[in-house]
């Protein structure tokens, strides 16, 4: 979508992420930097299509936010996007950016994932408001995602403070009707340098003064919150029950709420207005707080001395939905559902032709203990590969393996290997590799380099070859990088040649020195050109031993009636990982057209 | 509150479910109705279960369908028809793609695929249609148009003007595939009787 002419006040159907991207364009944003992470990823992907805003993927969220802080200091409006756990990485600059304040509006979109549709925890990032002392807004659907994001830039500049727009999966990936407003024309605004060390250099003496300013700002914001249209009250004559809610929960509340109950919908999550809360709570007999995850609003209500129900009715885990809210309200369900029937699960699996399959097949045979990381390869944890034995957060695999190595001994120590993807390695893994070199680790690190950030949908990264805006760029040379930080033993392996990879992995695991094995093959989804002709199985040869099924490829189908395995030729990519598993050489392998040796 | 139409779309990652819900939402917008749609991306792309909720009406709040409240179910795979059974009521009108996609965990012998699905549908669903969408798509020109066949069947059962469906589909599919997809839509449309 190239934006040529600007249409005003149109009505469009957008996901929350598309709405945020459009809001950023309409708010005159000049620069956007983020790191992909579900459910936030599509914001920058959509924004990049407008061409009006400079967009980039940064190697991690901390870098992304720092880039945006720089742009803001130079006077430009800047947007940083990340998922909830990403804000943990970016927390360091965020806390101090609250002290410096901004010049151009500085907005961070932070996408929480209640229910953990694709995350390792379901932390509630509203707590970053009080902790980092920044302003937080929370939209409840696409339309609000658009309008709140625009307001966030205005508020950021008006109050000289970074603003977080906190979304959740339902808002990011839900679609709804957006009423677009006239774009702001900031073309007359010129970026410039401003020398003001008292504001922008946070040495202790200056920071102490800025902390005073920041607390004053928060007080002003509390007053503003009391009047702001971001917090909306809908009072009914009958004052028996009042519900306080925000974000996606508001939509569920509105779906099931009895007509005579009043509602306070909060759009400003930090600072909360004591005034707004007190006014509402003292005008109804019973208060019910409906919010996902932690009792954030509930705690504030109780601190003001009001009694309320909340987590006692709705619980601390997962997403809400209309049924859970109705149940919490004590409204009996009138619906009938069809009777339940037990089904086997259908978990996501490594794709057919996925290069990670080869590495896990080899590591399983070597009986390793795999300290894993966050990415597609984490799916290797599932049966039949059973390939991951620990996994905490982005970039942690190397550090954990190093820690294990230092407290284990003998054969146990040798069993531990670290496995990390290229994007994750460049995100925060590289720091741990430096630590392993410096602190004399003897471990083995496998970098699964598929040249892309695959899990979130094949985004570009510093190893990909193009930028988010589509320009050709430098590629990180992984071997040179590892050597440069001091690793002596760096080798490349091909995950599609599991026989050779097995030899190499075995040798390096045995080695009493630190080594890095870069297992290199492109992601089959991002680089379709690696796809080869599908294999077939000679049904006369196949003895039905199922040995090949252990690689867990969806293209291999067990034919129970014939007691044989067949290949689904619409799925098979001809990667050959299954071939050496067969004890009777039943696979018929077509000649390869473009398989180079690594 | 005026009546809201709830459509649940279920299947396996990679089957084109998101396009189906996209088309439905776009139709609602063109009809001047409010619409909310909800689905979860990420892991689901890798052969996992996928579901999309679409809700159409004068004013829609929740993006999620409540217990038993689906008016229509569009199912891209036989077993996935029942993955979200809590959202399906006896009144739900279902269109079921008559095809099995066996999960890897079943293939390697950890789980087994339910064998008695037809009997279960017959017993518990008042109105359902089994459509051999892959076969019809192949007839239309490519198995990839399976999702459009299913949308065609849904169009037959929903009350919106057929031309709007065709307009939106022709806009959303790649230009080169318009003819094939139009044919696929018609085959799906004729595969179910009102
Ligand atoms: S069947 Fe074998 S060759 Fe084909 S994609 Fe699966 S593992 Fe690779
Ligand atoms: S490993 Fe070979 S013999 Fe055994 S089931 Fe697979 S194809 Fe058949």
PDB file of C-alpha atoms in Angstrom, chain A residues 11-13 18 38 42 117-119 140-142 169-170 173-177 248 250-252 254-255 259 319-323 333 335-351 376 379 383-384 454-458 525 546 549-550 552-554 556-559 570, chain B residues 1 4 11-12 22 25-26 29 32-49 53 55 59-69 77 79-80 82-83 85-91 101-114 116-117 120 124-125:
ATOM      1  CA  UNK A  11     -14.185   3.778   7.510  1.00  0.00           C
ATOM      2  CA  UNK A  12     -11.843   0.814   7.140  1.00  0.00           C
ATOM      3  CA  UNK A  13     -11.641  -2.724   8.408  1.00  0.00           C
ATOM      4  CA  UNK A  18      -2.855  -2.316  11.086  1.00  0.00           C
ATOM      5  CA  UNK A  38       3.826 -12.165  18.405  1.00  0.00           C
ATOM      6  CA  UNK A  42       2.591  -6.811  11.977  1.00  0.00           C
ATOM      7  CA  UNK A 117      -1.025 -18.076  22.560  1.00  0.00           C
ATOM      8  CA  UNK A 118       2.632 -17.811  21.606  1.00  0.00           C
ATOM      9  CA  UNK A 119       4.702 -16.711  24.589  1.00  0.00           C
ATOM     10  CA  UNK A 140     -10.028  -2.171  23.656  1.00  0.00           C
ATOM     11  CA  UNK A 141     -10.405  -2.725  19.889  1.00  0.00           C
ATOM     12  CA  UNK A 142      -9.046  -1.646  16.498  1.00  0.00           C
ATOM     13  CA  UNK A 169      -3.470 -10.376  21.542  1.00  0.00           C
ATOM     14  CA  UNK A 170      -7.214  -9.902  20.981  1.00  0.00           C
ATOM     15  CA  UNK A 173      -4.932  -9.610  15.958  1.00  0.00           C
ATOM     16  CA  UNK A 174      -8.646  -8.872  16.166  1.00  0.00           C
ATOM     17  CA  UNK A 175     -10.182  -6.985  13.272  1.00  0.00           C
ATOM     18  CA  UNK A 176     -12.797  -4.278  13.500  1.00  0.00           C
ATOM     19  CA  UNK A 177     -14.071  -1.119  11.866  1.00  0.00           C
ATOM     20  CA  UNK A 248     -10.363  -6.258  25.693  1.00  0.00           C
ATOM     21  CA  UNK A 250     -14.485  -4.047  28.263  1.00  0.00           C
ATOM     22  CA  UNK A 251     -15.847  -5.723  25.130  1.00  0.00           C
ATOM     23  CA  UNK A 252     -16.710  -8.910  27.012  1.00  0.00           C
ATOM     24  CA  UNK A 254     -20.520  -4.985  27.274  1.00  0.00           C
ATOM     25  CA  UNK A 255     -21.603  -8.238  25.705  1.00  0.00           C
ATOM     26  CA  UNK A 259     -28.844  -3.199  31.338  1.00  0.00           C
ATOM     27  CA  UNK A 319      -7.746 -14.557  28.784  1.00  0.00           C
ATOM     28  CA  UNK A 320     -11.286 -13.617  29.652  1.00  0.00           C
ATOM     29  CA  UNK A 321     -14.190 -14.140  27.261  1.00  0.00           C
ATOM     30  CA  UNK A 322     -17.921 -13.370  27.370  1.00  0.00           C
ATOM     31  CA  UNK A 323     -18.694 -16.670  29.089  1.00  0.00           C
ATOM     32  CA  UNK A 333     -25.701 -19.417  30.810  1.00  0.00           C
ATOM     33  CA  UNK A 335     -26.759 -21.753  25.842  1.00  0.00           C
ATOM     34  CA  UNK A 336     -26.518 -25.395  25.021  1.00  0.00           C
ATOM     35  CA  UNK A 337     -23.543 -26.882  23.298  1.00  0.00           C
ATOM     36  CA  UNK A 338     -23.146 -30.161  21.504  1.00  0.00           C
ATOM     37  CA  UNK A 339     -21.780 -32.942  23.723  1.00  0.00           C
ATOM     38  CA  UNK A 340     -18.038 -33.157  24.139  1.00  0.00           C
ATOM     39  CA  UNK A 341     -15.953 -35.700  22.306  1.00  0.00           C
ATOM     40  CA  UNK A 342     -12.310 -36.440  23.045  1.00  0.00           C
ATOM     41  CA  UNK A 343      -9.902 -35.442  20.270  1.00  0.00           C
ATOM     42  CA  UNK A 344      -6.158 -35.814  19.938  1.00  0.00           C
ATOM     43  CA  UNK A 345      -4.302 -32.475  20.129  1.00  0.00           C
ATOM     44  CA  UNK A 346      -2.907 -30.859  17.000  1.00  0.00           C
ATOM     45  CA  UNK A 347       0.151 -28.955  18.189  1.00  0.00           C
ATOM     46  CA  UNK A 348       2.239 -26.916  15.767  1.00  0.00           C
ATOM     47  CA  UNK A 349       5.226 -28.839  14.448  1.00  0.00           C
ATOM     48  CA  UNK A 350       8.427 -28.107  12.547  1.00  0.00           C
ATOM     49  CA  UNK A 351       7.466 -27.655   8.883  1.00  0.00           C
ATOM     50  CA  UNK A 376      10.836 -22.052  15.735  1.00  0.00           C
ATOM     51  CA  UNK A 379       8.961 -26.709  18.649  1.00  0.00           C
ATOM     52  CA  UNK A 383       7.463 -35.706  20.379  1.00  0.00           C
ATOM     53  CA  UNK A 384       8.906 -37.495  18.550  1.00  0.00           C
ATOM     54  CA  UNK A 454      11.263 -17.517  11.299  1.00  0.00           C
ATOM     55  CA  UNK A 455       8.886 -18.025  14.205  1.00  0.00           C
ATOM     56  CA  UNK A 456       7.207 -14.651  13.893  1.00  0.00           C
ATOM     57  CA  UNK A 457       6.774 -14.967  10.130  1.00  0.00           C
ATOM     58  CA  UNK A 458      10.209 -14.732   8.468  1.00  0.00           C
ATOM     59  CA  UNK A 525       9.157 -20.875   4.217  1.00  0.00           C
ATOM     60  CA  UNK A 546       8.523 -46.685  11.320  1.00  0.00           C
ATOM     61  CA  UNK A 549       8.740 -41.419  11.407  1.00  0.00           C
ATOM     62  CA  UNK A 550      11.069 -40.547  14.295  1.00  0.00           C
ATOM     63  CA  UNK A 552       8.570 -36.127  12.960  1.00  0.00           C
ATOM     64  CA  UNK A 553       8.044 -34.847   9.430  1.00  0.00           C
ATOM     65  CA  UNK A 554       4.401 -34.082   8.541  1.00  0.00           C
ATOM     66  CA  UNK A 556       5.640 -38.855   6.154  1.00  0.00           C
ATOM     67  CA  UNK A 557       2.308 -40.626   6.479  1.00  0.00           C
ATOM     68  CA  UNK A 558       1.734 -43.964   8.148  1.00  0.00           C
ATOM     69  CA  UNK A 559      -0.570 -46.085   6.080  1.00  0.00           C
ATOM     70  CA  UNK A 570       2.366 -32.052  -1.763  1.00  0.00           C
TER      71      UNK A 570
ATOM     72  CA  UNK B   1     -29.609  -5.642  21.193  1.00  0.00           C
ATOM     73  CA  UNK B   4     -25.638 -10.759  15.761  1.00  0.00           C
ATOM     74  CA  UNK B  11      -9.143 -25.880  10.494  1.00  0.00           C
ATOM     75  CA  UNK B  12      -5.413 -26.468  10.272  1.00  0.00           C
ATOM     76  CA  UNK B  22     -11.067 -11.796   5.785  1.00  0.00           C
ATOM     77  CA  UNK B  25     -15.474  -9.370   7.343  1.00  0.00           C
ATOM     78  CA  UNK B  26     -15.052  -7.339   4.180  1.00  0.00           C
ATOM     79  CA  UNK B  29     -18.200  -3.794   6.025  1.00  0.00           C
ATOM     80  CA  UNK B  32     -22.610  -1.172   6.268  1.00  0.00           C
ATOM     81  CA  UNK B  33     -22.597  -3.504   9.269  1.00  0.00           C
ATOM     82  CA  UNK B  34     -20.320  -3.575  12.259  1.00  0.00           C
ATOM     83  CA  UNK B  35     -17.935  -6.520  12.334  1.00  0.00           C
ATOM     84  CA  UNK B  36     -15.325  -7.947  14.649  1.00  0.00           C
ATOM     85  CA  UNK B  37     -13.047 -10.798  13.853  1.00  0.00           C
ATOM     86  CA  UNK B  38     -10.596 -12.580  16.076  1.00  0.00           C
ATOM     87  CA  UNK B  39      -7.884 -15.087  15.434  1.00  0.00           C
ATOM     88  CA  UNK B  40      -4.514 -15.901  16.857  1.00  0.00           C
ATOM     89  CA  UNK B  41      -1.373 -15.996  14.734  1.00  0.00           C
ATOM     90  CA  UNK B  42       2.031 -17.375  15.527  1.00  0.00           C
ATOM     91  CA  UNK B  43       2.452 -21.020  16.318  1.00  0.00           C
ATOM     92  CA  UNK B  44      -0.733 -21.889  14.438  1.00  0.00           C
ATOM     93  CA  UNK B  45       1.015 -21.349  11.108  1.00  0.00           C
ATOM     94  CA  UNK B  46       2.987 -24.531  11.627  1.00  0.00           C
ATOM     95  CA  UNK B  47       0.315 -27.136  11.125  1.00  0.00           C
ATOM     96  CA  UNK B  48      -1.443 -26.452  14.405  1.00  0.00           C
ATOM     97  CA  UNK B  49      -5.162 -25.921  14.975  1.00  0.00           C
ATOM     98  CA  UNK B  53     -14.341 -15.959  15.110  1.00  0.00           C
ATOM     99  CA  UNK B  55     -19.248 -11.598  14.420  1.00  0.00           C
ATOM    100  CA  UNK B  59     -23.103  -3.118  16.846  1.00  0.00           C
ATOM    101  CA  UNK B  60     -20.581  -5.746  17.904  1.00  0.00           C
ATOM    102  CA  UNK B  61     -18.669  -5.627  21.196  1.00  0.00           C
ATOM    103  CA  UNK B  62     -16.928  -8.920  21.925  1.00  0.00           C
ATOM    104  CA  UNK B  63     -14.627 -10.291  19.236  1.00  0.00           C
ATOM    105  CA  UNK B  64     -15.202 -13.762  20.662  1.00  0.00           C
ATOM    106  CA  UNK B  65     -18.260 -15.969  20.214  1.00  0.00           C
ATOM    107  CA  UNK B  66     -19.937 -17.120  23.438  1.00  0.00           C
ATOM    108  CA  UNK B  67     -20.674 -20.716  24.480  1.00  0.00           C
ATOM    109  CA  UNK B  68     -22.823 -22.582  22.009  1.00  0.00           C
ATOM    110  CA  UNK B  69     -23.629 -19.385  20.121  1.00  0.00           C
ATOM    111  CA  UNK B  77     -10.958 -30.416   8.329  1.00  0.00           C
ATOM    112  CA  UNK B  79     -11.727 -33.601  13.164  1.00  0.00           C
ATOM    113  CA  UNK B  80     -11.179 -29.855  13.630  1.00  0.00           C
ATOM    114  CA  UNK B  82     -15.099 -30.541  16.967  1.00  0.00           C
ATOM    115  CA  UNK B  83     -12.013 -28.844  18.406  1.00  0.00           C
ATOM    116  CA  UNK B  85     -17.217 -27.822  20.329  1.00  0.00           C
ATOM    117  CA  UNK B  86     -17.982 -25.597  23.302  1.00  0.00           C
ATOM    118  CA  UNK B  87     -18.831 -22.825  20.837  1.00  0.00           C
ATOM    119  CA  UNK B  88     -21.108 -25.006  18.707  1.00  0.00           C
ATOM    120  CA  UNK B  89     -24.754 -25.524  19.623  1.00  0.00           C
ATOM    121  CA  UNK B  90     -27.304 -27.954  18.241  1.00  0.00           C
ATOM    122  CA  UNK B  91     -28.708 -25.090  16.128  1.00  0.00           C
ATOM    123  CA  UNK B 101      -5.439 -34.180   7.848  1.00  0.00           C
ATOM    124  CA  UNK B 102      -3.668 -36.462  10.248  1.00  0.00           C
ATOM    125  CA  UNK B 103      -1.602 -34.670  12.918  1.00  0.00           C
ATOM    126  CA  UNK B 104       2.033 -35.728  13.242  1.00  0.00           C
ATOM    127  CA  UNK B 105       1.413 -36.997  16.761  1.00  0.00           C
ATOM    128  CA  UNK B 106      -1.148 -39.420  15.348  1.00  0.00           C
ATOM    129  CA  UNK B 107       1.224 -40.440  12.583  1.00  0.00           C
ATOM    130  CA  UNK B 108       3.969 -41.440  14.968  1.00  0.00           C
ATOM    131  CA  UNK B 109       1.533 -43.440  17.068  1.00  0.00           C
ATOM    132  CA  UNK B 110       1.206 -41.218  20.146  1.00  0.00           C
ATOM    133  CA  UNK B 111      -2.482 -40.466  19.529  1.00  0.00           C
ATOM    134  CA  UNK B 112      -5.213 -41.815  17.308  1.00  0.00           C
ATOM    135  CA  UNK B 113      -7.597 -40.125  14.919  1.00  0.00           C
ATOM    136  CA  UNK B 114     -11.290 -40.548  15.827  1.00  0.00           C
ATOM    137  CA  UNK B 116     -16.632 -42.427  14.203  1.00  0.00           C
ATOM    138  CA  UNK B 117     -16.935 -38.781  13.194  1.00  0.00           C
ATOM    139  CA  UNK B 120     -21.159 -38.236  15.744  1.00  0.00           C
ATOM    140  CA  UNK B 124     -25.454 -34.239  17.417  1.00  0.00           C
ATOM    141  CA  UNK B 125     -25.791 -31.725  14.611  1.00  0.00           C
TER     142      UNK B 125
END
